[in-house]
Tab-separated table of C-alpha atoms and ligand atoms in Angstrom:
chain	number	residue	atom	x	y	z
A	1	UNK	CA	0.000	0.000	0.000
A	2	UNK	CA	1.284	3.477	-0.811
A	3	UNK	CA	-0.048	7.006	-0.614
A	4	UNK	CA	1.568	9.259	-3.161
A	5	UNK	CA	1.597	13.039	-3.621
A	6	UNK	CA	2.193	14.481	-7.083
A	7	UNK	CA	3.294	18.130	-7.163
A	8	UNK	CA	4.557	20.530	-9.781
A	9	UNK	CA	8.306	21.077	-9.306
A	10	UNK	CA	8.486	24.295	-11.365
A	11	UNK	CA	6.052	27.170	-12.089
A	12	UNK	CA	3.106	24.992	-13.082
A	13	UNK	CA	2.016	23.211	-16.277
A	14	UNK	CA	4.669	20.526	-15.861
A	15	UNK	CA	2.325	17.746	-16.997
A	16	UNK	CA	0.790	16.868	-13.606
A	17	UNK	CA	-2.533	15.949	-15.232
A	18	UNK	CA	-0.920	13.417	-17.522
A	19	UNK	CA	1.122	11.797	-14.750
A	20	UNK	CA	-1.860	11.672	-12.362
A	21	UNK	CA	-3.922	9.994	-15.104
A	22	UNK	CA	-1.163	7.391	-15.493
A	23	UNK	CA	-0.787	6.804	-11.734
A	24	UNK	CA	-4.563	6.554	-11.175
A	25	UNK	CA	-4.402	2.978	-12.424
A	26	UNK	CA	-2.658	2.086	-9.128
A	27	UNK	CA	-4.826	4.172	-6.754
A	28	UNK	CA	-8.370	4.005	-5.428
A	29	UNK	CA	-8.913	7.693	-4.651
A	30	UNK	CA	-7.527	10.772	-6.409
A	31	UNK	CA	-7.585	13.975	-4.359
A	32	UNK	CA	-7.112	17.666	-5.169
A	33	UNK	CA	-5.912	19.541	-2.074
A	34	UNK	CA	-5.348	23.200	-3.035
A	35	UNK	CA	-5.850	25.800	-5.732
A	36	UNK	CA	-8.969	26.088	-7.828
A	37	UNK	CA	-9.812	26.574	-11.466
A	38	UNK	CA	-6.627	28.537	-12.008
A	39	UNK	CA	-5.332	25.036	-12.774
A	40	UNK	CA	-5.573	23.507	-16.224
A	41	UNK	CA	-4.591	19.838	-16.310
A	42	UNK	CA	-4.513	18.162	-19.700
A	43	UNK	CA	-5.148	14.468	-20.296
A	44	UNK	CA	-4.794	12.861	-23.692
A	45	UNK	CA	-6.341	9.434	-24.128
A	46	UNK	CA	-6.173	8.081	-27.664
A	47	UNK	CA	-6.932	11.131	-29.781
A	48	UNK	CA	-9.219	12.689	-27.146
A	49	UNK	CA	-7.969	15.660	-25.186
A	50	UNK	CA	-9.594	16.614	-21.866
A	51	UNK	CA	-8.657	19.726	-19.883
A	52	UNK	CA	-9.648	19.655	-16.203
A	53	UNK	CA	-9.695	22.691	-13.950
A	54	UNK	CA	-11.211	21.378	-10.716
A	55	UNK	CA	-12.087	17.718	-10.975
A	56	UNK	CA	-9.134	15.443	-10.174
A	57	UNK	CA	-7.290	13.967	-13.147
A	58	UNK	CA	-8.305	10.417	-12.214
A	59	UNK	CA	-11.827	10.994	-13.543
A	60	UNK	CA	-11.331	9.191	-16.852
A	61	UNK	CA	-10.795	5.908	-14.988
A	62	UNK	CA	-13.967	4.055	-14.126
A	63	UNK	CA	-14.551	3.148	-10.496
A	64	UNK	CA	-11.993	5.559	-9.018
A	65	UNK	CA	-13.225	8.166	-6.582
A	66	UNK	CA	-12.381	11.835	-7.256
A	67	UNK	CA	-12.177	14.000	-4.181
A	68	UNK	CA	-11.952	17.743	-3.600
A	69	UNK	CA	-10.315	18.430	-0.253
A	70	UNK	CA	-10.924	21.351	2.096
A	71	UNK	CA	-7.852	23.243	0.821
A	72	UNK	CA	-9.387	23.832	-2.614
A	73	UNK	CA	-11.343	26.968	-3.570
A	74	UNK	CA	-14.309	26.137	-5.759
A	75	UNK	CA	-16.231	28.145	-8.327
A	76	UNK	CA	-19.575	26.305	-8.427
A	77	UNK	CA	-20.412	27.534	-11.924
A	78	UNK	CA	-17.145	26.236	-13.389
A	79	UNK	CA	-17.454	23.033	-11.387
A	80	UNK	CA	-20.933	22.306	-12.789
A	81	UNK	CA	-19.814	23.073	-16.334
A	82	UNK	CA	-16.964	20.627	-15.884
A	83	UNK	CA	-19.285	17.931	-14.508
A	84	UNK	CA	-21.692	18.477	-17.424
A	85	UNK	CA	-18.882	18.309	-19.986
A	86	UNK	CA	-17.568	15.046	-18.540
A	87	UNK	CA	-21.038	13.517	-18.302
A	88	UNK	CA	-21.690	14.366	-21.960
A	89	UNK	CA	-18.592	12.334	-22.800
A	90	UNK	CA	-19.863	9.405	-20.747
A	91	UNK	CA	-17.809	9.936	-17.574
A	92	UNK	CA	-18.931	10.640	-13.995
A	93	UNK	CA	-22.302	8.952	-14.433
A	94	UNK	CA	-22.410	7.959	-10.773
A	95	UNK	CA	-22.501	10.969	-8.384
A	96	UNK	CA	-20.804	8.779	-5.740
A	97	UNK	CA	-17.622	9.017	-7.836
A	98	UNK	CA	-17.186	12.653	-6.759
A	99	UNK	CA	-16.921	14.120	-3.246
A	100	UNK	CA	-16.445	17.710	-2.098
A	101	UNK	CA	-15.507	18.579	1.479
A	102	UNK	CA	-17.875	20.922	3.316
A	103	UNK	CA	-14.997	23.217	4.319
A	104	UNK	CA	-14.058	24.046	0.726
A	105	UNK	CA	-14.260	27.843	0.304
A	106	UNK	CA	-16.431	29.148	-2.502
A	107	UNK	CA	-15.302	31.552	-5.173
A	108	UNK	CA	-17.976	34.244	-5.268
A	109	UNK	CA	-18.706	36.705	-8.113
A	110	UNK	CA	-17.071	39.538	-6.138
A	111	UNK	CA	-13.810	37.571	-5.877
A	112	UNK	CA	-13.496	37.393	-9.648
A	113	UNK	CA	-14.318	41.086	-10.113
A	114	UNK	CA	-11.769	42.069	-7.456
A	115	UNK	CA	-9.063	39.816	-8.953
A	116	UNK	CA	-9.475	41.213	-12.477
A	117	UNK	CA	-9.964	44.871	-11.493
A	118	UNK	CA	-6.992	44.845	-9.133
A	119	UNK	CA	-4.743	43.420	-11.815
A	120	UNK	CA	-5.901	46.099	-14.230
A	121	UNK	CA	-5.272	48.798	-11.648
A	122	UNK	CA	-1.781	47.446	-10.882
A	123	UNK	CA	-0.561	48.084	-14.432
A	124	UNK	CA	3.065	47.064	-14.854
A	125	UNK	CA	3.132	45.734	-11.293
A	126	UNK	CA	0.467	43.134	-11.967
A	127	UNK	CA	1.017	39.490	-10.998
A	128	UNK	CA	-0.495	38.109	-14.174
A	129	UNK	CA	-3.141	36.068	-12.354
A	130	UNK	CA	-5.563	33.804	-14.160
A	131	UNK	CA	-8.385	36.170	-13.173
A	132	UNK	CA	-10.390	33.356	-11.609
A	133	UNK	CA	-10.761	35.014	-8.179
A	134	UNK	CA	-8.293	32.692	-6.472
A	135	UNK	CA	-6.324	35.242	-4.407
A	136	UNK	CA	-9.362	37.175	-3.103
A	137	UNK	CA	-11.081	33.895	-2.115
A	138	UNK	CA	-8.077	32.702	-0.084
A	139	UNK	CA	-7.851	36.178	1.478
A	140	UNK	CA	-11.400	35.824	2.773
A	141	UNK	CA	-10.713	32.288	3.978
A	142	UNK	CA	-7.758	33.436	6.085
A	143	UNK	CA	-9.679	36.503	7.254
A	144	UNK	CA	-12.366	34.086	8.519
A	145	UNK	CA	-15.125	35.507	6.367
A	146	UNK	CA	-15.252	32.910	3.610
A	147	UNK	CA	-18.429	31.172	2.509
A	148	UNK	CA	-17.921	27.424	2.510
A	149	UNK	CA	-19.414	24.645	0.418
A	150	UNK	CA	-21.471	23.444	3.416
A	151	UNK	CA	-22.899	26.986	3.827
A	152	UNK	CA	-24.115	26.923	0.228
A	153	UNK	CA	-26.294	23.949	1.084
A	154	UNK	CA	-28.005	25.811	3.962
A	155	UNK	CA	-29.963	28.658	2.318
A	156	UNK	CA	-30.502	30.636	5.531
A	157	UNK	CA	-26.809	30.532	6.458
A	158	UNK	CA	-25.760	31.409	2.920
A	159	UNK	CA	-28.192	34.344	2.826
A	160	UNK	CA	-27.047	35.659	6.197
A	161	UNK	CA	-23.347	35.448	5.331
A	162	UNK	CA	-23.871	37.073	1.950
A	163	UNK	CA	-25.880	39.900	3.534
A	164	UNK	CA	-23.098	40.492	6.051
A	165	UNK	CA	-20.313	40.454	3.469
A	166	UNK	CA	-21.664	42.120	0.368
A	167	UNK	CA	-21.931	45.747	1.574
A	168	UNK	CA	-18.186	45.801	2.344
A	169	UNK	CA	-17.339	44.099	-0.952
A	170	UNK	CA	-19.524	46.498	-2.890
A	171	UNK	CA	-17.970	49.476	-1.144
A	172	UNK	CA	-14.510	48.299	-2.204
A	173	UNK	CA	-15.628	47.352	-5.715
A	174	UNK	CA	-17.380	50.655	-6.334
A	175	UNK	CA	-15.350	53.186	-4.374
A	176	UNK	CA	-11.847	51.818	-4.768
A	177	UNK	CA	-11.900	49.745	-7.944
A	178	UNK	CA	-14.462	51.825	-9.827
A	179	UNK	CA	-16.504	48.789	-10.877
A	180	UNK	CA	-20.252	48.162	-10.775
A	181	UNK	CA	-21.655	46.874	-7.433
A	182	UNK	CA	-23.292	43.450	-7.255
A	183	UNK	CA	-26.882	42.573	-6.359
A	184	UNK	CA	-27.411	40.401	-3.305
A	185	UNK	CA	-30.639	38.926	-4.701
A	186	UNK	CA	-29.031	37.965	-7.995
A	187	UNK	CA	-26.115	36.219	-6.320
A	188	UNK	CA	-28.454	34.419	-3.915
A	189	UNK	CA	-30.699	33.154	-6.701
A	190	UNK	CA	-27.788	32.075	-8.878
A	191	UNK	CA	-26.043	30.211	-6.056
A	192	UNK	CA	-29.221	28.468	-4.865
A	193	UNK	CA	-29.537	26.895	-8.313
A	194	UNK	CA	-25.972	25.576	-7.942
A	195	UNK	CA	-26.737	24.359	-4.416
A	196	UNK	CA	-29.512	22.056	-5.580
A	197	UNK	CA	-27.306	20.417	-8.178
A	198	UNK	CA	-24.242	20.139	-5.955
A	199	UNK	CA	-25.874	18.848	-2.766
A	200	UNK	CA	-25.214	15.214	-3.706
A	201	UNK	CA	-21.438	15.734	-3.656
A	202	UNK	CA	-21.060	16.900	-0.049
A	203	UNK	CA	-18.792	14.683	2.038
A	204	UNK	CA	-16.187	14.742	4.797
A	205	UNK	CA	-12.855	14.107	3.203
A	206	UNK	CA	-10.602	13.592	6.229
A	207	UNK	CA	-12.532	10.666	7.793
A	208	UNK	CA	-13.233	9.224	4.357
A	209	UNK	CA	-9.530	9.115	3.458
A	210	UNK	CA	-8.653	7.723	6.875
A	211	UNK	CA	-11.076	4.826	6.346
A	212	UNK	CA	-9.933	4.290	2.783
A	213	UNK	CA	-6.308	4.068	3.927
A	214	UNK	CA	-7.268	1.682	6.737
A	215	UNK	CA	-9.003	-0.495	4.151
A	216	UNK	CA	-5.646	-0.801	2.381
A	217	UNK	CA	-6.380	1.485	-0.551
A	218	UNK	CA	-3.759	3.587	-2.311
A	219	UNK	CA	-4.451	7.323	-2.341
A	220	UNK	CA	-3.101	9.688	-4.978
A	221	UNK	CA	-2.888	13.392	-4.090
A	222	UNK	CA	-2.870	15.763	-7.065
A	223	UNK	CA	-1.161	19.108	-6.624
A	224	UNK	CA	-2.011	22.115	-8.750
A	225	UNK	CA	0.311	24.963	-9.833
A	226	UNK	CA	3.960	24.400	-8.913
A	227	UNK	CA	6.408	24.618	-6.024
A	228	UNK	CA	7.814	27.962	-7.161
A	229	UNK	CA	4.285	29.412	-7.089
A	230	UNK	CA	3.859	28.391	-3.411
A	231	UNK	CA	2.581	31.210	-1.189
A	232	UNK	CA	5.458	30.725	1.304
A	233	UNK	CA	8.250	29.124	-0.691
A	234	UNK	CA	7.687	30.534	-4.163
A	235	UNK	CA	8.843	33.705	-5.875
A	236	UNK	CA	6.635	35.936	-3.694
A	237	UNK	CA	4.681	38.050	-4.565
A	238	UNK	CA	4.623	36.434	-8.020
A	239	UNK	CA	2.949	33.313	-6.686
A	240	UNK	CA	-0.506	31.856	-6.249
A	241	UNK	CA	-2.348	32.080	-2.927
A	242	UNK	CA	-2.134	28.483	-1.683
A	243	UNK	CA	0.383	25.955	-0.352
A	244	UNK	CA	1.325	24.175	-3.530
A	245	UNK	CA	4.110	22.099	-1.989
A	246	UNK	CA	3.574	18.566	-0.683
A	247	UNK	CA	2.779	19.697	2.865
A	248	UNK	CA	-0.382	21.287	1.453
A	249	UNK	CA	-1.754	17.793	0.805
A	250	UNK	CA	-1.980	17.236	4.570
A	251	UNK	CA	-3.589	20.553	5.542
A	252	UNK	CA	-5.713	20.528	2.398
A	253	UNK	CA	-7.336	17.162	3.142
A	254	UNK	CA	-6.936	16.545	6.873
A	255	UNK	CA	-4.518	13.646	6.974
A	256	UNK	CA	-1.256	13.381	8.926
A	257	UNK	CA	2.176	13.582	7.242
A	258	UNK	CA	3.192	10.082	8.391
A	259	UNK	CA	0.498	8.635	6.107
A	260	UNK	CA	2.427	9.755	3.010
A	261	UNK	CA	4.870	7.314	1.428
A	262	UNK	CA	6.122	8.992	-1.740
A	263	UNK	CA	6.278	12.525	-3.147
A	264	UNK	CA	6.763	12.791	-6.895
A	265	UNK	CA	7.701	16.164	-8.407
A	266	UNK	CA	6.806	16.740	-12.038
A	267	UNK	CA	9.346	18.693	-14.052
A	268	UNK	CA	9.504	19.466	-17.719
A	269	UNK	CA	12.827	18.710	-19.398
A	270	UNK	CA	12.979	22.521	-19.766
A	271	UNK	CA	11.065	25.302	-17.962
A	272	UNK	CA	7.958	27.373	-18.657
A	273	UNK	CA	6.160	30.059	-16.736
A	274	UNK	CA	2.904	31.993	-17.337
A	275	UNK	CA	2.300	35.324	-15.680
A	276	UNK	CA	4.834	37.769	-14.300
A	277	UNK	CA	7.824	37.209	-12.038
A	278	UNK	CA	11.491	36.231	-12.196
A	279	UNK	CA	12.615	33.381	-14.450
A	280	UNK	CA	16.429	33.173	-14.550
A	281	UNK	CA	16.756	30.785	-17.518
A	282	UNK	CA	14.121	32.508	-19.664
A	283	UNK	CA	14.964	32.596	-23.371
A	284	UNK	CA	13.629	35.816	-24.772
A	285	UNK	CA	14.866	35.009	-28.253
A	286	UNK	CA	14.474	32.712	-31.239
A	287	UNK	CA	15.455	29.676	-29.157
A	288	UNK	CA	12.649	30.466	-26.692
A	289	UNK	CA	10.227	30.746	-29.580
A	290	UNK	CA	11.392	27.361	-30.919
A	291	UNK	CA	10.778	25.773	-27.509
A	292	UNK	CA	7.311	27.351	-27.335
A	293	UNK	CA	6.392	26.066	-30.779
A	294	UNK	CA	7.877	22.592	-30.322
A	295	UNK	CA	6.237	22.194	-26.897
A	296	UNK	CA	2.902	23.795	-27.813
A	297	UNK	CA	3.413	26.103	-24.855
A	298	UNK	CA	0.121	27.940	-24.572
A	299	UNK	CA	-1.860	27.984	-21.312
A	300	UNK	CA	-4.519	25.293	-20.798
A	301	UNK	CA	-6.614	27.734	-18.733
A	302	UNK	CA	-6.101	31.175	-20.256
A	303	UNK	CA	-4.511	30.351	-23.637
A	304	UNK	CA	-1.660	32.771	-22.863
A	305	UNK	CA	1.717	31.994	-24.499
A	306	UNK	CA	4.004	30.469	-21.876
A	307	UNK	CA	7.447	31.947	-21.292
A	308	UNK	CA	10.109	29.319	-22.022
A	309	UNK	CA	13.689	28.579	-20.974
A	310	UNK	CA	16.319	25.916	-20.317
A	311	UNK	CA	16.106	23.500	-17.400
A	312	UNK	CA	17.052	25.172	-14.124
A	313	UNK	CA	18.674	22.778	-11.641
A	314	UNK	CA	19.001	25.452	-8.932
A	315	UNK	CA	15.224	25.891	-8.966
A	316	UNK	CA	14.630	22.140	-9.225
A	317	UNK	CA	16.808	21.487	-6.171
A	318	UNK	CA	14.638	23.969	-4.270
A	319	UNK	CA	11.591	21.874	-5.187
A	320	UNK	CA	13.369	18.656	-4.148
A	321	UNK	CA	14.004	20.126	-0.701
A	322	UNK	CA	10.729	21.974	0.006
A	323	UNK	CA	8.645	18.968	-1.039
A	324	UNK	CA	10.963	16.223	0.175
A	325	UNK	CA	10.719	14.681	-3.279
A	326	UNK	CA	11.337	10.952	-3.454
A	327	UNK	CA	11.193	10.963	-7.241
A	328	UNK	CA	11.097	13.229	-10.278
A	329	UNK	CA	8.854	12.597	-13.271
A	330	UNK	CA	10.474	14.236	-16.268
A	331	UNK	CA	8.000	15.294	-18.959
A	332	UNK	CA	8.148	16.638	-22.499
A	333	UNK	CA	11.500	15.019	-23.200
A	334	UNK	CA	10.385	14.608	-26.835
A	335	UNK	CA	10.190	18.386	-27.226
A	336	UNK	CA	13.990	18.626	-26.935
A	337	UNK	CA	14.545	16.124	-29.755
A	338	UNK	CA	14.925	18.770	-32.449
A	339	UNK	CA	17.755	20.693	-30.742
A	340	UNK	CA	21.382	20.143	-31.763
A	341	UNK	CA	22.595	20.965	-28.294
A	342	UNK	CA	20.941	21.773	-24.981
A	343	UNK	CA	21.781	23.926	-22.011
A	344	UNK	CA	21.146	23.245	-18.350
A	345	UNK	CA	21.602	25.843	-15.614
A	346	UNK	CA	23.547	24.360	-12.703
A	347	UNK	CA	24.254	27.546	-10.696
A	348	UNK	CA	23.551	31.284	-10.716
A	349	UNK	CA	26.068	34.065	-11.023
A	350	UNK	CA	25.139	36.996	-8.737
A	351	UNK	CA	27.732	39.726	-9.134
A	352	UNK	CA	30.997	38.061	-8.096
A	353	UNK	CA	29.244	35.225	-6.274
A	354	UNK	CA	28.341	31.780	-7.535
A	355	UNK	CA	25.028	30.666	-6.008
A	356	UNK	CA	23.958	27.037	-5.857
A	357	UNK	CA	20.918	27.703	-3.679
A	358	UNK	CA	17.782	29.432	-4.973
A	359	UNK	CA	17.735	32.939	-3.408
A	360	UNK	CA	14.755	33.903	-1.280
A	361	UNK	CA	15.297	37.623	-1.911
A	362	UNK	CA	13.541	38.580	-5.137
A	363	UNK	CA	15.906	41.508	-5.726
A	364	UNK	CA	18.790	39.028	-5.736
A	365	UNK	CA	16.940	36.510	-7.901
A	366	UNK	CA	16.104	39.187	-10.498
A	367	UNK	CA	19.828	39.906	-10.883
A	368	UNK	CA	20.948	36.259	-11.123
A	369	UNK	CA	22.458	35.089	-14.388
A	370	UNK	CA	22.380	31.378	-15.205
A	371	UNK	CA	25.614	29.389	-15.388
A	372	UNK	CA	25.082	26.822	-18.114
A	373	UNK	CA	26.445	23.417	-18.894
A	374	UNK	CA	26.110	22.500	-22.544
A	375	UNK	CA	24.860	19.014	-23.369
A	376	UNK	CA	24.697	17.155	-26.661
A	377	UNK	CA	21.233	16.790	-28.190
A	378	UNK	CA	20.001	13.502	-29.709
A	379	UNK	CA	18.033	14.711	-32.740
A	380	UNK	CA	16.068	11.498	-32.981
A	381	UNK	CA	12.336	10.939	-32.682
A	382	UNK	CA	11.678	9.387	-29.266
A	383	UNK	CA	7.858	9.665	-29.222
A	384	UNK	CA	7.077	6.044	-29.896
A	385	UNK	CA	9.683	4.149	-27.895
A	386	UNK	CA	8.369	1.324	-25.765
A	387	UNK	CA	10.946	1.240	-23.010
A	388	UNK	CA	13.489	3.382	-21.234
A	389	UNK	CA	16.296	1.138	-22.450
A	390	UNK	CA	15.493	2.071	-26.057
A	391	UNK	CA	16.167	5.779	-25.518
A	392	UNK	CA	19.232	7.290	-27.222
A	393	UNK	CA	22.298	7.385	-24.995
A	394	UNK	CA	22.229	11.199	-24.915
A	395	UNK	CA	18.734	11.143	-23.354
A	396	UNK	CA	19.901	8.726	-20.681
A	397	UNK	CA	22.933	10.933	-20.039
A	398	UNK	CA	20.600	13.920	-19.589
A	399	UNK	CA	18.545	11.927	-17.072
A	400	UNK	CA	21.654	10.659	-15.221
A	401	UNK	CA	22.956	14.204	-14.925
A	402	UNK	CA	19.656	15.479	-13.526
A	403	UNK	CA	19.743	12.713	-10.918
A	404	UNK	CA	23.328	13.572	-9.975
A	405	UNK	CA	22.685	17.335	-9.782
A	406	UNK	CA	19.474	17.020	-7.741
A	407	UNK	CA	20.228	13.897	-5.704
A	408	UNK	CA	16.761	12.623	-6.611
A	409	UNK	CA	15.894	9.644	-8.824
A	410	UNK	CA	14.032	10.205	-12.097
A	411	UNK	CA	11.240	7.642	-11.816
A	412	UNK	CA	9.305	8.406	-14.998
A	413	UNK	CA	10.134	9.880	-18.394
A	414	UNK	CA	7.333	11.178	-20.586
A	415	UNK	CA	7.913	11.326	-24.341
A	416	UNK	CA	4.548	12.592	-25.560
A	417	UNK	CA	1.128	13.692	-24.275
A	418	UNK	CA	-0.546	10.272	-24.609
A	419	UNK	CA	-0.741	7.497	-22.031
A	420	UNK	CA	1.318	5.127	-24.182
A	421	UNK	CA	4.129	7.697	-24.370
A	422	UNK	CA	5.226	7.125	-20.787
A	423	UNK	CA	8.328	5.259	-19.649
A	424	UNK	CA	8.028	4.200	-16.004
A	425	UNK	CA	11.416	3.399	-14.470
A	426	UNK	CA	10.187	2.854	-10.938
A	427	UNK	CA	6.575	2.814	-9.745
A	428	UNK	CA	5.946	4.747	-6.486
A	429	UNK	CA	2.949	2.499	-5.722
A	430	UNK	CA	4.972	-0.693	-6.000
B	1	GDP	P1	-0.387	20.527	-15.798
B	1	GDP	O1	-1.056	21.803	-15.482
B	1	GDP	O2	0.846	20.296	-14.987
B	1	GDP	O3	-1.311	19.333	-15.745
B	1	GDP	O4	0.115	20.649	-17.309
B	1	GDP	P2	-0.743	21.248	-18.555
B	1	GDP	O5	-1.786	20.272	-18.943
B	1	GDP	O6	-1.166	22.631	-18.253
B	1	GDP	O7	0.400	21.379	-19.640
B	1	GDP	C1	1.130	20.285	-20.063
B	1	GDP	C2	0.950	20.127	-21.588
B	1	GDP	O8	1.930	19.251	-22.083
B	1	GDP	C3	-0.380	19.491	-21.975
B	1	GDP	O9	-0.764	20.005	-23.221
B	1	GDP	C4	-0.036	18.006	-22.095
B	1	GDP	O10	-0.906	17.304	-22.984
B	1	GDP	C5	1.352	18.080	-22.662
B	1	GDP	N1	2.262	16.983	-22.293
B	1	GDP	C6	2.386	16.325	-21.117
B	1	GDP	N2	3.428	15.468	-21.159
B	1	GDP	C7	3.977	15.604	-22.388
B	1	GDP	C8	5.120	15.027	-23.025
B	1	GDP	O11	5.845	14.203	-22.467
B	1	GDP	N3	5.387	15.441	-24.301
B	1	GDP	C9	4.627	16.367	-24.942
B	1	GDP	N4	4.970	16.697	-26.169
B	1	GDP	N5	3.555	16.928	-24.368
B	1	GDP	C10	3.244	16.561	-23.099
B	2	IMO	P1	-1.532	24.271	-13.232
B	2	IMO	O1	-2.180	23.500	-12.108
B	2	IMO	C1	0.761	27.779	-14.368
B	2	IMO	C2	0.035	31.449	-12.091
B	2	IMO	C3	-0.598	32.610	-12.821
B	2	IMO	C4	0.038	33.766	-12.086
B	2	IMO	C5	0.091	33.261	-10.642
B	2	IMO	C6	-1.066	33.724	-9.787
B	2	IMO	O2	-2.221	24.123	-14.532
B	2	IMO	O3	-0.074	24.007	-13.281
B	2	IMO	P2	-3.626	33.019	-9.632
B	2	IMO	O4	-4.722	33.086	-10.654
B	2	IMO	O5	-3.364	31.651	-9.110
B	2	IMO	O6	-3.794	34.017	-8.523
B	2	IMO	O7	-2.294	33.480	-10.428
B	2	IMO	O8	0.077	31.842	-10.731
B	2	IMO	N1	-0.717	30.167	-12.162
B	2	IMO	C7	-0.359	29.120	-12.911
B	2	IMO	N2	0.666	28.983	-13.784
B	2	IMO	N3	-0.049	26.736	-14.110
B	2	IMO	C8	-1.048	26.854	-13.207
B	2	IMO	O9	-1.801	25.810	-12.817
B	2	IMO	C9	-1.265	28.106	-12.588
B	2	IMO	N4	-2.157	28.567	-11.695
B	2	IMO	C10	-1.801	29.831	-11.434
B	2	IMO	O10	-0.278	32.597	-14.189
B	2	IMO	O11	1.367	33.928	-12.517
B	3	MG	MG1	-1.723	23.541	-16.426
C-alpha cells in the first residue's frame, strides 16, 4: 500500500494531469488539495484531449473516486460546467464518484471582479493572475469571512453570510476599484440553483480518506500549480495564494504527514512560466520561440503563451528540498529532440558570487544570471519508444545528470502527451 503526492516542481504546467492519469491505475482515490480553477490539467487518451480545472485527473478511470479536499477553492459555476462536460462524454455517471468537502471555500462573483480589477489597476506591477478570483477567495478564507461549500447547502446561512459580506465588498468594488456593485438577490438566486445540483457531492474528506487508507487502498494526491508558485516558498509576490508544496496535501485534506509514502515532483525537461515574475533561464529570443512552438506552450486555462527557458537545476533542487521529493517525473523530453545541443543551468552568477541555492530575496533573484552546462542533443524521434532502455544514450545521459545534480531519482520519463508515451522506471505504488 502506498499514498503518493504528485506536485509541480516548477512554475506549473509541468504535466501533472498526464502523470496523475497514469498513476490513477494504481490508486483508489484521487484527491485535489489546493488551488482552484486557475489550474488547467490536460489528459490525452487516444486522440481525445480533456482539460480539467477542478475535478481530479483520475476521472477518466472508471470506479476511481475523485475528491476535492478542504484546501481547494471552488467556483460552483465552473465546477458544474466541468461535470456536465464530462457527463456528456460518458464519464462521472455515478454521483458517488465525486466528493467535495464541506470546508471548501467558494469563489464568489465579487472575488473574480476584485481579482481582475486589481490586476488592471496594478498596471506594470500586476502578478499576471488567471483572473479566476483565487487570491481574493483565499484572502477571505484566512480573514475568517469565507463562505464554505457546506454553507451553500443551507440557504438561511448562505443568505445571512452574503448579507453580512456584500456591503463591504460592494464598497470596495465601487469606491476603490471603480466597478459596478453586485446585487445580493441575484447572487443568492444564482447560487441556490448551484446548491440544488451540488448537494449530492457533499462529504467529509478527512474521515473518508482515513477509512480508505485503513481499508488498504492507495491514495493519490494531485497538486495544482507548482512549487515555485507556493505562497510561502515561491517567488513571492509572483505566486498563487495556496500551499502548492507537498505539505499542502496534509492541511488541504486533513490527513497526517506520516500517512504519506512517496512525493513525486513533475518537471519538464525545460522550464515554462505563465504570468509575471522572475525566471532566470528565460529565453527571450528565437530559441525560446522554438521551444514554445515545439512544446505547444500555450496555457490550458487562459490560452496565454508560456514563457520558455532551459532547465534550471538550482530551482529544481529547491523543489526537491521543500517537497521532500522521493522521485522526479520528467516530462516533455520529446520536445527537446529537435535541438542540436541543450543547455542546463547548474548555478547562478550573482555579481561576483556563484550561487547554488535558490535565493529567497527577489531583488537578488532578479539579478541572477544562469551558469550553463552545454549538453549534446540527440536529434532522434523518441515519441514512440516502448521502453526506457530504447532511448538514445544522450537522453539517458541527460537523465543521469539530472539525478546527480538534484540527488533525486528520475522515476518516470514522458515522451509525448498520450498514455502510451510514458516510460516508467520505478513505480511509487509498487
Ligand atoms: P499541468 O497543469 O501540470 O497538468 O500541465 P498542462 O496540462 O497545463 O500542460 C502540459 C501540456 O503538455 C499538456 O498540453 C499536455 O498534454 C502536454 N504533455 C504532457 N506530457 C507531455 C510530453 O511528455 N510530451 C509532450 N509533447 N507533451 C506533453
Ligand atoms: P496548473 O495546475 C501555471 C500562475 C498565474 C500567475 C500566478 C497567480 O495548470 O499548473 P492566480 O490566478 O493563481 O492568482 O495566479 O500563478 N498560475 C499558474 N501557472 N499553471 C497553473 O496551474 C497556474 N495557476 C496559477 O499565471 O502567474
Ligand atoms: Mg496547467
